[in-house]
PDB file of C-alpha atoms in Angstrom:
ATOM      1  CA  UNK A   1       0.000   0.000   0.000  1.00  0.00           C
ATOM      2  CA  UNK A   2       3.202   2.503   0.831  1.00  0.00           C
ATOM      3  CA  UNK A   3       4.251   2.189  -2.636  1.00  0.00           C
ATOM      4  CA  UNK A   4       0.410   2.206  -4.541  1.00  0.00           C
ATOM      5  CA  UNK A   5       0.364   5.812  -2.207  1.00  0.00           C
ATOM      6  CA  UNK A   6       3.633   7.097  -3.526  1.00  0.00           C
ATOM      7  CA  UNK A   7       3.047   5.848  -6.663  1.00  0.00           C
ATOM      8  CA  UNK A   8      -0.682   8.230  -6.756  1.00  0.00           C
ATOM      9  CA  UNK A   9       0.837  11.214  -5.614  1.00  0.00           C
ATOM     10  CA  UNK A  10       3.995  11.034  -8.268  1.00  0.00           C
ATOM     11  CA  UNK A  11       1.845  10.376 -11.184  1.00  0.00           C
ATOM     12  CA  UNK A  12      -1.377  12.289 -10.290  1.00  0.00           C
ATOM     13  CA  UNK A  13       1.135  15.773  -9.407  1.00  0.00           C
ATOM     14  CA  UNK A  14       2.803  14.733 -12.693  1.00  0.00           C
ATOM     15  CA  UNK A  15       2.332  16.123 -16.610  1.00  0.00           C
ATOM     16  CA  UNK A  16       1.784  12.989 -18.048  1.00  0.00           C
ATOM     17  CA  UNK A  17      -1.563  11.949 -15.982  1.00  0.00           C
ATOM     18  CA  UNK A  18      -2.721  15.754 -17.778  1.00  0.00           C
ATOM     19  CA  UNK A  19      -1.614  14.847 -21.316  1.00  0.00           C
ATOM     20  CA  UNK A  20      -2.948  10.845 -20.770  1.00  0.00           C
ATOM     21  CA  UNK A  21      -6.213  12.306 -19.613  1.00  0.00           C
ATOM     22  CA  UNK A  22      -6.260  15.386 -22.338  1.00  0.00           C
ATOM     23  CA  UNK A  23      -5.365  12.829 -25.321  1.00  0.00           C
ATOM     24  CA  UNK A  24      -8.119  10.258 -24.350  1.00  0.00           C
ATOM     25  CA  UNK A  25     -10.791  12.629 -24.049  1.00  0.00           C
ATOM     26  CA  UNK A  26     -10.197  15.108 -26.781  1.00  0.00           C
ATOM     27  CA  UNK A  27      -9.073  12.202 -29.408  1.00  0.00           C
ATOM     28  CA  UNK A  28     -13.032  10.522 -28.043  1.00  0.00           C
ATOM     29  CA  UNK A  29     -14.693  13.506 -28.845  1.00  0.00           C
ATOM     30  CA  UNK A  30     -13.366  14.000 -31.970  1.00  0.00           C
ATOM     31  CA  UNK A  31     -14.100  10.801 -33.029  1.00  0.00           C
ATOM     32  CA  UNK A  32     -17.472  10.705 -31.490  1.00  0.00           C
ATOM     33  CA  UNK A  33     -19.029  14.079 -31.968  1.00  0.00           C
ATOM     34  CA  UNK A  34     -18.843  13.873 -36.252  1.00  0.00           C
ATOM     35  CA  UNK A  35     -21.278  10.342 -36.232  1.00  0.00           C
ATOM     36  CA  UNK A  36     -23.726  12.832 -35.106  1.00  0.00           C
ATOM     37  CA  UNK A  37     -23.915  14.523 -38.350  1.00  0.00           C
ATOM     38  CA  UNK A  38     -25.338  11.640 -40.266  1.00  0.00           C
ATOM     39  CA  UNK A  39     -28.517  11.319 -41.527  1.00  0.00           C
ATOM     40  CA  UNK A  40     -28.706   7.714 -40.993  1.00  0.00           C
ATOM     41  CA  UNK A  41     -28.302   6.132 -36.979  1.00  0.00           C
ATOM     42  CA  UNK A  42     -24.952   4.967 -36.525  1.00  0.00           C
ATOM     43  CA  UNK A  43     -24.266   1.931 -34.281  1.00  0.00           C
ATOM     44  CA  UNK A  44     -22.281   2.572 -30.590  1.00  0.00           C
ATOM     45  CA  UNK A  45     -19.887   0.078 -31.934  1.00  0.00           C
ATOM     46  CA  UNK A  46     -19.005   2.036 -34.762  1.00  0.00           C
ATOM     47  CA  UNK A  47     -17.272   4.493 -32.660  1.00  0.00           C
ATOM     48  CA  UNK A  48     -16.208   2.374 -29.997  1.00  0.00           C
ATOM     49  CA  UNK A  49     -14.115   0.685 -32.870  1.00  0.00           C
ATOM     50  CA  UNK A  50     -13.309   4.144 -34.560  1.00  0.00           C
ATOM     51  CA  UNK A  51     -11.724   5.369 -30.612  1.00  0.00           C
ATOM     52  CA  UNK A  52      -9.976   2.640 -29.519  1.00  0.00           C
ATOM     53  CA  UNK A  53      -8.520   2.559 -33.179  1.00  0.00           C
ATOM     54  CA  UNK A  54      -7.363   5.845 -32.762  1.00  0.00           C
ATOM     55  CA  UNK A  55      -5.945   5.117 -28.512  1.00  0.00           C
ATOM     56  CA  UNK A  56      -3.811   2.612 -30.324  1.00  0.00           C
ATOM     57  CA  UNK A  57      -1.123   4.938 -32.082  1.00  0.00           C
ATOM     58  CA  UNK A  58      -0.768   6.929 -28.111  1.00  0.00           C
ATOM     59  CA  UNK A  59      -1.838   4.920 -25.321  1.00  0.00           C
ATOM     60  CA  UNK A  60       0.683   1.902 -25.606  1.00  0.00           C
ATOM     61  CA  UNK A  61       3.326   4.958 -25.815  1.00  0.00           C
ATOM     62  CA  UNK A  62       2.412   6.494 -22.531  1.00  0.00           C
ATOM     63  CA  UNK A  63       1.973   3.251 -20.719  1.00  0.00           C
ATOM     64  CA  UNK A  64       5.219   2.147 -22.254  1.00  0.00           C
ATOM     65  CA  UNK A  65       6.826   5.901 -21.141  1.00  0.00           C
ATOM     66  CA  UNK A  66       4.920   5.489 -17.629  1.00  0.00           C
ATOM     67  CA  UNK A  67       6.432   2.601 -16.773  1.00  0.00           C
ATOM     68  CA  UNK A  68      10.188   3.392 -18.205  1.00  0.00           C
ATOM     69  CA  UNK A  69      10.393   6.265 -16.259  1.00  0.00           C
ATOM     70  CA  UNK A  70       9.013   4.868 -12.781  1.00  0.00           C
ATOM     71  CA  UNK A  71      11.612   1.503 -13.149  1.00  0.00           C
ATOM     72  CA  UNK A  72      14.209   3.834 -13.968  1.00  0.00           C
ATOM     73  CA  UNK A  73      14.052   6.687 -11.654  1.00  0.00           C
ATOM     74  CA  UNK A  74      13.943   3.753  -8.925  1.00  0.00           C
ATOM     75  CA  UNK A  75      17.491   3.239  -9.665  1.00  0.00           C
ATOM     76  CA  UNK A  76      18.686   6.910 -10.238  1.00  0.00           C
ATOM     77  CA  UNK A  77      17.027   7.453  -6.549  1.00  0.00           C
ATOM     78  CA  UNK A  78      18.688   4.346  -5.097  1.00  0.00           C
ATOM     79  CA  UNK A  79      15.072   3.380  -3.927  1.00  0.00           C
ATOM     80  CA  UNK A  80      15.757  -0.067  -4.765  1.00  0.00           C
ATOM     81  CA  UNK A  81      19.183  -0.772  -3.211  1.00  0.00           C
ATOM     82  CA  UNK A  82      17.713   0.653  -0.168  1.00  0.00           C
ATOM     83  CA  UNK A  83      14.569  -1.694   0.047  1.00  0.00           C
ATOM     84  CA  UNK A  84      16.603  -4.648  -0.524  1.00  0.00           C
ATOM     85  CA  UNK A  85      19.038  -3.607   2.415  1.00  0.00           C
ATOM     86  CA  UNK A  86      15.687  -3.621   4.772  1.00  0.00           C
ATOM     87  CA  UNK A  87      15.158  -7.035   3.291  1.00  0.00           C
ATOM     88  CA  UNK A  88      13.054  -7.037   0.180  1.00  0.00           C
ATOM     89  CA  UNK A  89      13.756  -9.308  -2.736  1.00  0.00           C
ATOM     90  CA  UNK A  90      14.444  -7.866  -6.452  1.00  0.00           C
ATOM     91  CA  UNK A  91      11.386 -10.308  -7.229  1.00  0.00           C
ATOM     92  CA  UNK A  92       9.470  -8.732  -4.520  1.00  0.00           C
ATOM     93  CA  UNK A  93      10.461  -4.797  -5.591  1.00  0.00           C
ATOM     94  CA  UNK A  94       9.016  -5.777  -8.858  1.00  0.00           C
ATOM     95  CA  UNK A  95       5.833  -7.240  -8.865  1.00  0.00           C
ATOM     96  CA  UNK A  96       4.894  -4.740  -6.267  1.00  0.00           C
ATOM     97  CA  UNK A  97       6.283  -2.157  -8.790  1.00  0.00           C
ATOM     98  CA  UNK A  98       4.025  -3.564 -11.017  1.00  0.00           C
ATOM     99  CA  UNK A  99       1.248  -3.852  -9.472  1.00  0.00           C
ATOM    100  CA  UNK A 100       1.382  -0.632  -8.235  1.00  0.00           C
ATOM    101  CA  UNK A 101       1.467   1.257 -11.637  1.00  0.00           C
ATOM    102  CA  UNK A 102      -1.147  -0.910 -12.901  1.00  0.00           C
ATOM    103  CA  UNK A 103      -3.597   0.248 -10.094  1.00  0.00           C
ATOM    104  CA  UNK A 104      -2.523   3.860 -10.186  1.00  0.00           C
ATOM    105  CA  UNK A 105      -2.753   4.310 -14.251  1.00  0.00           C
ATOM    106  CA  UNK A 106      -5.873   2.019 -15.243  1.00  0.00           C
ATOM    107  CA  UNK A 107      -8.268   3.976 -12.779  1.00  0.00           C
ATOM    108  CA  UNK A 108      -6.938   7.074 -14.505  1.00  0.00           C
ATOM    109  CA  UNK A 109      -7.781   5.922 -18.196  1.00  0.00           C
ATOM    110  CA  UNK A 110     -10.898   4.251 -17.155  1.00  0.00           C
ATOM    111  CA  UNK A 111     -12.435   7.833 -15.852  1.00  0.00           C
ATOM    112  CA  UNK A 112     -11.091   9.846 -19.080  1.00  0.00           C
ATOM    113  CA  UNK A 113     -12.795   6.768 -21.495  1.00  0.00           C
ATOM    114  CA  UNK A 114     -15.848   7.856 -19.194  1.00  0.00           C
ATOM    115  CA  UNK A 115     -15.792  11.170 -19.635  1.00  0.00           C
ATOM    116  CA  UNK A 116     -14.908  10.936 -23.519  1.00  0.00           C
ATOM    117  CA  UNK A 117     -18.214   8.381 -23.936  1.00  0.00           C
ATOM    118  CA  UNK A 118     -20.202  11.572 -22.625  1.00  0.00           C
ATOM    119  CA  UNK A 119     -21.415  12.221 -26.309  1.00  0.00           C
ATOM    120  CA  UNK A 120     -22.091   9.162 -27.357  1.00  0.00           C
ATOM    121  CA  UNK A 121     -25.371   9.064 -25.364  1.00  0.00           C
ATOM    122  CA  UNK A 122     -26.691  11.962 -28.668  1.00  0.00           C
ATOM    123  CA  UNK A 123     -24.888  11.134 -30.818  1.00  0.00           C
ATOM    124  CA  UNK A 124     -25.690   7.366 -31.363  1.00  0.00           C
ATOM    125  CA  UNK A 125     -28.779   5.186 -31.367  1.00  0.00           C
ATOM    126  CA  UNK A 126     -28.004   2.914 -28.418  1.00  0.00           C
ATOM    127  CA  UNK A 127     -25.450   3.265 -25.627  1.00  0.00           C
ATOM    128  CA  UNK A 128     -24.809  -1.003 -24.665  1.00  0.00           C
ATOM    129  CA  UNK A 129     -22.975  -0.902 -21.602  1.00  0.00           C
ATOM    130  CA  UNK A 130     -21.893  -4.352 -22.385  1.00  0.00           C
ATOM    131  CA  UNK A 131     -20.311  -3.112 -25.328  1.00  0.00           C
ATOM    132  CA  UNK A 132     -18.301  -0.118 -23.663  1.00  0.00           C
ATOM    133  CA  UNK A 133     -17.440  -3.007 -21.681  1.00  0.00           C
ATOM    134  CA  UNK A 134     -15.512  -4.998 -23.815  1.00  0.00           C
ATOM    135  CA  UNK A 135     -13.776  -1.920 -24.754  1.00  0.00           C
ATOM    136  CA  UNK A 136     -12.721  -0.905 -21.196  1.00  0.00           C
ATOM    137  CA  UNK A 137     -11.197  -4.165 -21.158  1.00  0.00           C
ATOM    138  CA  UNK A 138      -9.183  -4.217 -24.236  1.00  0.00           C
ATOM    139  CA  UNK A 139      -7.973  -0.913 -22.858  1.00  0.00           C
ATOM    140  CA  UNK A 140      -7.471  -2.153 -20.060  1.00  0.00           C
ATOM    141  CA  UNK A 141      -5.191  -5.262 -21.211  1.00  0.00           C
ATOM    142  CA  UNK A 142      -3.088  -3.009 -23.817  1.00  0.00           C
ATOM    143  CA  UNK A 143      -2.137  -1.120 -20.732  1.00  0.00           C
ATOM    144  CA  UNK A 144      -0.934  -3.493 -18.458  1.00  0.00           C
ATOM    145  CA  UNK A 145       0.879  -5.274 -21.606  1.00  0.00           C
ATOM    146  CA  UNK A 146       2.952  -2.242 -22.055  1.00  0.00           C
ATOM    147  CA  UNK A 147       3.403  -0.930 -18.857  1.00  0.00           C
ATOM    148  CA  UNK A 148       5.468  -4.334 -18.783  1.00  0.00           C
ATOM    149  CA  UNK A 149       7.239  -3.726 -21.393  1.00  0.00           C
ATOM    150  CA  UNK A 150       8.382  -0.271 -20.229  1.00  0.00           C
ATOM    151  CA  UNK A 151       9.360  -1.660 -16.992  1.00  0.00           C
ATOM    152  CA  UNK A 152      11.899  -3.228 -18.683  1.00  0.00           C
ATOM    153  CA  UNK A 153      13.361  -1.141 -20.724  1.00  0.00           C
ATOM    154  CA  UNK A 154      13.988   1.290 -17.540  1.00  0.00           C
ATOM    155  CA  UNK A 155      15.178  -1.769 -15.847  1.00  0.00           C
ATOM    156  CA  UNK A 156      17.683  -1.779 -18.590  1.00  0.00           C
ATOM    157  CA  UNK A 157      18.763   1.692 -19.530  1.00  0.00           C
ATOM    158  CA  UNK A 158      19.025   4.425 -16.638  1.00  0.00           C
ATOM    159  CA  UNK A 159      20.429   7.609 -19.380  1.00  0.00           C
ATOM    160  CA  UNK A 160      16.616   9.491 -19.754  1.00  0.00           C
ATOM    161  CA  UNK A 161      18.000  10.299 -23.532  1.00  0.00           C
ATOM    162  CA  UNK A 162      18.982   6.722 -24.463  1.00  0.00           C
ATOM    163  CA  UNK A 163      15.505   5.410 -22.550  1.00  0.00           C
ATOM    164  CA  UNK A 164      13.371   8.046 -24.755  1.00  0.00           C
ATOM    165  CA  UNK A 165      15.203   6.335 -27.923  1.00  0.00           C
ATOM    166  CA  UNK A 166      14.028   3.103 -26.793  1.00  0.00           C
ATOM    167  CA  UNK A 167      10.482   3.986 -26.077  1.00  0.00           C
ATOM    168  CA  UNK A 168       9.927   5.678 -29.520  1.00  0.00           C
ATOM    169  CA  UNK A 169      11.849   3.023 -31.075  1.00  0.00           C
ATOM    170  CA  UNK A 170       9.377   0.156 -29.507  1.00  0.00           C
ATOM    171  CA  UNK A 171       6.593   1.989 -30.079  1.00  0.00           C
ATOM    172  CA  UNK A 172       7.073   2.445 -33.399  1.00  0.00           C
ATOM    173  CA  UNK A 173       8.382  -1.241 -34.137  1.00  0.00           C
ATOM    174  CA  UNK A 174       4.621  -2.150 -32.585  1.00  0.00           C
ATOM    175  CA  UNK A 175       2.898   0.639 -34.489  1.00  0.00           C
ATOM    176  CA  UNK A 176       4.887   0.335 -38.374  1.00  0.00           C
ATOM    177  CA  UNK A 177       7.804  -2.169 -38.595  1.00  0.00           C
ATOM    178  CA  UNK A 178       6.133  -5.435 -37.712  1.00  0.00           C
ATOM    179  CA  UNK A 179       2.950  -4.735 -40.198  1.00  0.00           C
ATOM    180  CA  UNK A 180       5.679  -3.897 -42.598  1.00  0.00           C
ATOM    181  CA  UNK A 181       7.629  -7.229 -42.136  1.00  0.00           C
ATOM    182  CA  UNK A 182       4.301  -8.531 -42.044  1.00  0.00           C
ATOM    183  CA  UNK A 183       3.179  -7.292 -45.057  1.00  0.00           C
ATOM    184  CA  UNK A 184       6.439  -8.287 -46.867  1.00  0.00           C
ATOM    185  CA  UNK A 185       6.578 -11.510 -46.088  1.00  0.00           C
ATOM    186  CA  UNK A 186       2.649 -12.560 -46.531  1.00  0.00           C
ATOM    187  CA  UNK A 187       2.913 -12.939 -50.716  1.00  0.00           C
ATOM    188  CA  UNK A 188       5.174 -15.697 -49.990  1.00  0.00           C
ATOM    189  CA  UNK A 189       3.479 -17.665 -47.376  1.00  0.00           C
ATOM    190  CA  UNK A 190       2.131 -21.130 -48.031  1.00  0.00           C
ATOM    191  CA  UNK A 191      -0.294 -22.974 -46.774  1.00  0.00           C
ATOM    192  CA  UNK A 192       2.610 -25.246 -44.575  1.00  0.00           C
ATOM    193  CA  UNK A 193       3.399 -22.007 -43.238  1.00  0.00           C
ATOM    194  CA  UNK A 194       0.323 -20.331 -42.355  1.00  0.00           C
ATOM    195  CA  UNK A 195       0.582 -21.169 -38.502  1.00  0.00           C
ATOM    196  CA  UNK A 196       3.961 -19.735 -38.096  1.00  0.00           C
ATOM    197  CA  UNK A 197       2.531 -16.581 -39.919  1.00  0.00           C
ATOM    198  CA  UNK A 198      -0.455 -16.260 -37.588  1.00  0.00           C
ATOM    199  CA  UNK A 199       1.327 -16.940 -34.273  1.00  0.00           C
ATOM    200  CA  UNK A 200       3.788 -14.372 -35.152  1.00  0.00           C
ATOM    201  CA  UNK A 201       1.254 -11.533 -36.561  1.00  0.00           C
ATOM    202  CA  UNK A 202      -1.252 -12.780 -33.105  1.00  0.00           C
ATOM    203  CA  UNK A 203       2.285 -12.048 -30.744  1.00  0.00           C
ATOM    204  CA  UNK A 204       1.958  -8.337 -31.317  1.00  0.00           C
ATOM    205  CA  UNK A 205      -0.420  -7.571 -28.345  1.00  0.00           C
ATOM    206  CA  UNK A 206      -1.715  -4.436 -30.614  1.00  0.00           C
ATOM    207  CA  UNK A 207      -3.175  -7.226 -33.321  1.00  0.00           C
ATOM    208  CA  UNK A 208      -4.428  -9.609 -30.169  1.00  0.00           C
ATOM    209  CA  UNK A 209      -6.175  -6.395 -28.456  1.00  0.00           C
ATOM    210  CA  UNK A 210      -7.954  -5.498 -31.492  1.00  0.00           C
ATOM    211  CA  UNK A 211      -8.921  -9.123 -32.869  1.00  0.00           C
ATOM    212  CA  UNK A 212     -10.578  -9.587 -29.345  1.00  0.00           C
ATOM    213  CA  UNK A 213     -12.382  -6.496 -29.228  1.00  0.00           C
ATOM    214  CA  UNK A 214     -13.327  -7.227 -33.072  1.00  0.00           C
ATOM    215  CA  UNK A 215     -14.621 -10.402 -32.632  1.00  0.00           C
ATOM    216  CA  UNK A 216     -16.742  -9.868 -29.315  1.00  0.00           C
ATOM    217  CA  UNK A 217     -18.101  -6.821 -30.700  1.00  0.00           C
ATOM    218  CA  UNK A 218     -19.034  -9.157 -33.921  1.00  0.00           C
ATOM    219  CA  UNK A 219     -16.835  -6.590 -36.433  1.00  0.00           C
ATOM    220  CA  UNK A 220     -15.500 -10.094 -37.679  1.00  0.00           C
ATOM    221  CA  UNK A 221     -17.663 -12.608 -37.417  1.00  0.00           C
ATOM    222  CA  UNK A 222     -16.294 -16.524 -38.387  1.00  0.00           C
ATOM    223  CA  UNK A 223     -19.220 -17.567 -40.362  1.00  0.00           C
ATOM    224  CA  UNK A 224     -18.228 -14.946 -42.671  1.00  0.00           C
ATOM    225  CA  UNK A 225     -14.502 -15.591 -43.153  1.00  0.00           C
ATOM    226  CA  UNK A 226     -13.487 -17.435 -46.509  1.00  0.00           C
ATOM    227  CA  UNK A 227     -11.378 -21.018 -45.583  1.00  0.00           C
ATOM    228  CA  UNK A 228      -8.151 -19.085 -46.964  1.00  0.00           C
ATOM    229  CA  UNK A 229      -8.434 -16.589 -43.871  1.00  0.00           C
ATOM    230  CA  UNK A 230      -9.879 -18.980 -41.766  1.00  0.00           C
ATOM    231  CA  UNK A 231      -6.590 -20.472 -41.378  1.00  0.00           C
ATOM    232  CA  UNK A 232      -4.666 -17.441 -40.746  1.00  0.00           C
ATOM    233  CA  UNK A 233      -7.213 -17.094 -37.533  1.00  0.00           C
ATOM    234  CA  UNK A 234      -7.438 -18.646 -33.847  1.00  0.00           C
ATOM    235  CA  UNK A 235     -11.304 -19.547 -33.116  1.00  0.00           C
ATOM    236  CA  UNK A 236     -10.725 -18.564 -30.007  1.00  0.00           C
ATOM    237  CA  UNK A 237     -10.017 -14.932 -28.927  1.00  0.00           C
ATOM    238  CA  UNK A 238      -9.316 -15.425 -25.007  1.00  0.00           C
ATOM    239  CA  UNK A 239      -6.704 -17.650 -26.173  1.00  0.00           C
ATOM    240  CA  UNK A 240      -5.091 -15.164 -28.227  1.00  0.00           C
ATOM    241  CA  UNK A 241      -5.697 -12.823 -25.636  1.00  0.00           C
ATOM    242  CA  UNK A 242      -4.353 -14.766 -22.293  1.00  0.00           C
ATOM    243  CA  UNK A 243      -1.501 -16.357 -24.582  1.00  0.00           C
ATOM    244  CA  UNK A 244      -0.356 -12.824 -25.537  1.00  0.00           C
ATOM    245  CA  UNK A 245      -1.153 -11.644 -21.212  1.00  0.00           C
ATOM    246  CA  UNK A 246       1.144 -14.009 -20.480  1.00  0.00           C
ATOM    247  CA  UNK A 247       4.102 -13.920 -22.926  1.00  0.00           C
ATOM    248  CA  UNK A 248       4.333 -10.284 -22.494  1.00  0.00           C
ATOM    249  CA  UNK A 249       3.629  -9.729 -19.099  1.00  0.00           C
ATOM    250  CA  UNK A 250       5.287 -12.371 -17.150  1.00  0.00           C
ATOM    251  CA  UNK A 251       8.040 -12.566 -20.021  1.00  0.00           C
ATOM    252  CA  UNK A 252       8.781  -8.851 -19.391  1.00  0.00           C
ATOM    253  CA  UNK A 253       8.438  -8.955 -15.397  1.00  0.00           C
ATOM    254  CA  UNK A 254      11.093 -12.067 -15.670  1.00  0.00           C
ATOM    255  CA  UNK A 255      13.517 -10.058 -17.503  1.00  0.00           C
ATOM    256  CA  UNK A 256      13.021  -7.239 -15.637  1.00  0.00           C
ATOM    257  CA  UNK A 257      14.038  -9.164 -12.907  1.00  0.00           C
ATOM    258  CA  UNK A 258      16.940 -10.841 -14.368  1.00  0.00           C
ATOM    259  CA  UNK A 259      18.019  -8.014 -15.634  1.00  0.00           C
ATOM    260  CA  UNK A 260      18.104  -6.166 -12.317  1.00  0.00           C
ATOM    261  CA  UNK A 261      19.689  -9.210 -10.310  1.00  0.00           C
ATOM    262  CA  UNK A 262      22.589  -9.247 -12.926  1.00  0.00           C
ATOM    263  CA  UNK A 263      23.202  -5.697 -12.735  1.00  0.00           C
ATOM    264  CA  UNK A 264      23.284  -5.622  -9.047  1.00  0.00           C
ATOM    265  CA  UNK A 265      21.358  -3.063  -6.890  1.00  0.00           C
ATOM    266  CA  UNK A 266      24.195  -1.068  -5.814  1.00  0.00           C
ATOM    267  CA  UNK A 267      24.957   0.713  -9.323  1.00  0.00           C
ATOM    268  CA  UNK A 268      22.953   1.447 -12.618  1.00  0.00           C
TER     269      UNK A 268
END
């Protein structure tokens, strides 16, 4: 609870909760506010879908940059050396760590999606709470996925110039380079290698996020899909879903850890 507490004050007296609040509801009510200009009603869905396609290109960056910046100014402080002197474990340090950004940032981007869904009750036909849901959650899991992932990159770089290199550069590896590679490679897959194609495209938690929220929202629906891209699919979404939870997460937490315990607390 100490560190959930320190955690609240640093981020909610920080810039970035103002800019991850400001970017979530401005980019919503852009979105939302033009469907009510049609002549013809407009599903809840369709923005739902149109928002969180939009979230995708800046909240994985701030989650990433949240927790980059936390791991890392832990070791420019010497917080953790001295919390392992009063007896906690590296292992300890951070899955507390990461369970305390989780709880401080998802309440904050849960209450912005809130207020940016403040439209949608004129602006579309039907407001499904089941839908905004589904959404919530897909938020939700992007989050945590690269909060993870930014908690090891500041476990691994402590120079704020070199870790704001990183950040961009993972960001935009998940944003452009891996639909590019993608994209290059597909004309020459064949059928013996459609698997390895899918697992590989389904490992980029922004693809697994958005096939989820897709496929429960019925944007894709199987019955529809030809046998050609019926291969390149999982039936099941969850498992997409937890598989990519728990490569990334607890992948990420593990190095973080290893990567801490070989470095030693008592330098950078």
């Amino acid at each position: 609870m100490i560190m959930i507490a320190k955690e609240w004050k640093e981020f909610y007296r920080s810039a970035l909760f103002i800019i991850t609040a400001g970017l979530i509801i401005v980019s919503g009510w852009f979105v939302l506010f033009p469907y009510g200009g049609m002549d013809i009603p407009v599903a809840f869905r369709t923005g739902i879908v149109s928002v969180f396609q939009v979230s995708v290109y800046f909240l994985p960056l701030l989650a990433t940059v949240y927790g980059a910046f936390s791991m890392a100014e832990e070791k420019n402080q010497r917080t953790l050396p001295m919390l392992v002197a009063r007896g906690m474990t590296i292992n300890q340090f951070v899955l507390r760590k990461y369970i305390s950004l989780v709880t401080v940032f998802v309440p904050a981007i849960l209450a912005a999606y809130v207020v940016a869904m403040i439209p949608a009750k004129s602006v579309f036909a039907d407001f499904p709470p089941q839908e905004f849901a589904l959404f919530a959650i897909s938020t939700i899991l992007l989050t945590v996925i690269f909060i993870a992932i930014g908690m090891l990159l500041g476990s691994v770089i402590s120079q704020k110039l070199t870790l704001v290199g990183f950040i961009i550069g993972t960001w935009l590896a998940f944003i452009y380079f891996i639909d590019l590679l993608l994209m290059y490679w597909l004309p020459n897959v064949a059928m013996k290698d459609v698997l390895g194609f899918s697992i590989i495209y389904f490992l980029s938690p922004l693809h697994a996020v958005q096939y989820f929220l897709f496929i429960k929202l019925n944007v894709y629906e199987f019955s529809d899909m030809s046998v050609l891209y019926d291969h390149f699919t999982f039936q099941s979404p969850w498992l997409v879903l937890i598989g990519n939870m728990v490569i990334w997460v607890a992948g990420t937490i593990g190095l973080s850890i290893l990567v801490l315990k070989r470095k030693g607390v008592s330098h950078d």
